[in-house]
Coordinates of C-alpha atoms in Angstrom, one line a residue:
X262 CA 0.0 0.0 0.0
X263 CA 1.0 3.6 -0.3
X264 CA 1.0 5.9 2.7
X265 CA 2.1 9.4 3.5
X266 CA 3.8 11.2 0.6
X267 CA 3.2 8.1 -1.5
X268 CA 5.7 5.9 0.5
X269 CA 5.1 2.2 -0.1
X270 CA 4.6 0.2 3.1
X271 CA 3.4 -3.3 4.1
X272 CA 0.0 -3.3 5.8
X273 CA -0.4 -5.9 8.5
X274 CA -3.7 -7.9 8.5
X275 CA -4.8 -11.3 9.7
X276 CA -5.2 -13.6 6.7
X277 CA -8.9 -14.1 6.0
X278 CA -8.8 -15.4 2.5
X279 CA -7.2 -18.3 0.6
X280 CA -3.7 -17.7 -0.7
X281 CA -3.1 -17.1 -4.5
X282 CA -6.7 -16.1 -5.1
X283 CA -6.1 -14.4 -8.5
X284 CA -5.0 -16.2 -11.6
X285 CA -4.2 -13.0 -13.5
X286 CA -2.2 -11.3 -10.8
X287 CA -4.7 -8.5 -10.5
X288 CA -6.0 -7.3 -7.1
X289 CA -9.6 -8.2 -6.6
X290 CA -11.6 -6.7 -3.7
X291 CA -13.4 -9.0 -1.4
X292 CA -17.1 -9.2 -2.1
X293 CA -20.1 -10.1 0.0
X294 CA -20.3 -14.0 0.2
X295 CA -16.8 -14.2 -1.4
X296 CA -15.8 -17.8 -1.9
X297 CA -12.1 -16.9 -1.2
X298 CA -12.9 -16.1 2.4
X299 CA -12.2 -18.9 4.9
X300 CA -14.6 -19.8 7.7
X301 CA -12.4 -18.3 10.3
X302 CA -11.8 -15.4 7.9
X303 CA -15.5 -14.7 7.7
X304 CA -15.6 -14.2 11.4
X305 CA -12.6 -12.0 11.7
X306 CA -13.8 -9.9 8.7
X307 CA -17.3 -9.6 10.1
X308 CA -15.9 -8.3 13.4
X309 CA -13.1 -6.3 11.7
X310 CA -10.5 -8.2 13.8
X311 CA -8.5 -8.5 10.6
X312 CA -7.6 -4.8 11.0
X313 CA -6.1 -5.3 14.5
X314 CA -2.5 -6.0 13.3
X315 CA -2.5 -2.5 11.7
X316 CA -1.8 -1.2 15.2
X317 CA 1.8 -2.4 14.4
X318 CA 1.7 -0.1 11.4
X319 CA 0.6 2.7 13.8
X320 CA 3.4 2.0 16.2
X321 CA 6.0 1.9 13.4
X322 CA 4.8 5.4 12.3
X323 CA 3.4 4.2 8.9
X324 CA -0.2 4.7 9.8
X325 CA -2.5 6.7 12.1
X326 CA -5.5 5.5 14.0
X327 CA -7.7 7.9 11.9
X328 CA -7.1 8.9 8.3
X329 CA -7.9 7.9 4.7
X330 CA -7.7 4.1 4.4
X331 CA -4.8 3.0 2.2
X332 CA -5.8 1.3 -1.1
X333 CA -4.0 -1.4 -2.9
X334 CA -1.3 0.0 -5.2
X335 CA -3.1 -1.3 -8.3
X336 CA -6.2 0.6 -7.2
X337 CA -4.2 3.8 -6.7
X338 CA -3.1 3.6 -10.3
X339 CA -6.6 2.8 -11.5
X340 CA -8.5 5.4 -9.6
X341 CA -6.0 8.2 -9.8
X342 CA -6.7 8.3 -13.6
X343 CA -10.4 8.9 -13.0
X344 CA -10.7 10.9 -9.8
X345 CA -9.3 14.4 -9.5
X346 CA -7.3 15.0 -6.3
X347 CA -7.1 11.3 -5.7
X348 CA -3.4 11.5 -4.6
X349 CA -4.3 14.3 -2.1
X350 CA -5.2 11.3 0.2
X351 CA -1.4 10.8 0.5
X352 CA -0.9 14.2 2.1
X353 CA -1.4 12.7 5.6
X354 CA -0.8 9.2 7.1
X355 CA -3.4 6.6 6.2
X356 CA -5.6 5.4 9.0
X357 CA -7.1 2.2 10.4
X358 CA -10.4 3.9 10.2
X359 CA -11.6 7.2 8.6
X360 CA -14.5 9.5 7.8
X361 CA -15.4 7.5 4.7
X362 CA -15.6 4.2 6.7
X363 CA -17.9 5.6 9.3
X364 CA -20.1 7.1 6.6
X365 CA -20.5 3.5 5.2
X366 CA -18.0 3.7 2.3
X367 CA -16.1 0.6 3.2
X368 CA -15.7 -2.8 1.8
X369 CA -16.0 -3.6 -1.9
X370 CA -16.1 -0.6 -4.3
X371 CA -18.3 -1.8 -7.2
X372 CA -18.2 1.3 -9.3
X373 CA -16.3 4.6 -9.7
X374 CA -19.1 6.6 -8.0
X375 CA -18.6 4.7 -4.8
X376 CA -14.9 5.4 -4.9
X377 CA -15.6 9.1 -5.6
X378 CA -17.7 9.3 -2.5
X379 CA -14.9 7.6 -0.5
X380 CA -12.3 9.9 -1.8
X381 CA -14.5 13.0 -1.3
X382 CA -14.9 11.9 2.4
X383 CA -11.1 11.5 2.7
X384 CA -10.5 15.0 1.2
X385 CA -13.1 16.5 3.6
X386 CA -11.4 14.8 6.5
X387 CA -8.0 16.2 5.5
X388 CA -9.4 19.7 5.0
X389 CA -11.3 19.7 8.3
X390 CA -8.9 17.7 10.5
X391 CA -9.2 18.3 14.3
X392 CA -8.7 16.2 17.4
X393 CA -12.5 16.4 18.0
X394 CA -13.1 15.0 14.5
X395 CA -10.7 12.1 15.2
X396 CA -12.5 11.4 18.5
X397 CA -15.9 11.4 16.8
X398 CA -14.7 9.0 14.0
X399 CA -13.1 6.7 16.6
X400 CA -16.4 6.5 18.5
X401 CA -18.5 5.9 15.3
X402 CA -16.0 3.3 14.2
X403 CA -17.1 0.9 17.0
X404 CA -20.6 0.8 15.5
X405 CA -19.6 1.0 11.8
X406 CA -17.1 -1.9 12.0
X407 CA -19.7 -4.4 13.2
X408 CA -22.3 -3.2 10.7
X409 CA -23.7 -4.7 7.5
X410 CA -20.7 -3.8 5.4
X411 CA -18.2 -5.7 7.5
X412 CA -17.4 -8.8 5.3

């Protein structure tokens, strides 16, 4: 993934899907009822426990608790061609959770419109950052991460 200033870093997650899930080497987002998700993986994804190891990324200074979620590098290349200011997301450290996630823009992005909403929320967060906003997002995360889009 790419983080602050476009620096590439390794994001830590618990494995929830089978290894080598793509024959063409392309990154494919998880979908609802995705056959690649293991039984244990379904539980840790539903409860968002797969995000817990990212606390190591926070401790290493690569991520923050709150900020724009880092996307796969292939998705950065794809969406930056279609969405103005896409790379403005890299002006701050990525987060384990963010404004887009608590607004429901998490999980699979089925079309460009969904990604535009996600990026717009990220830019809004960057432009209006405050400790209070981080606090509100962290509180709302508890409810959002166990909701219907956790898969």
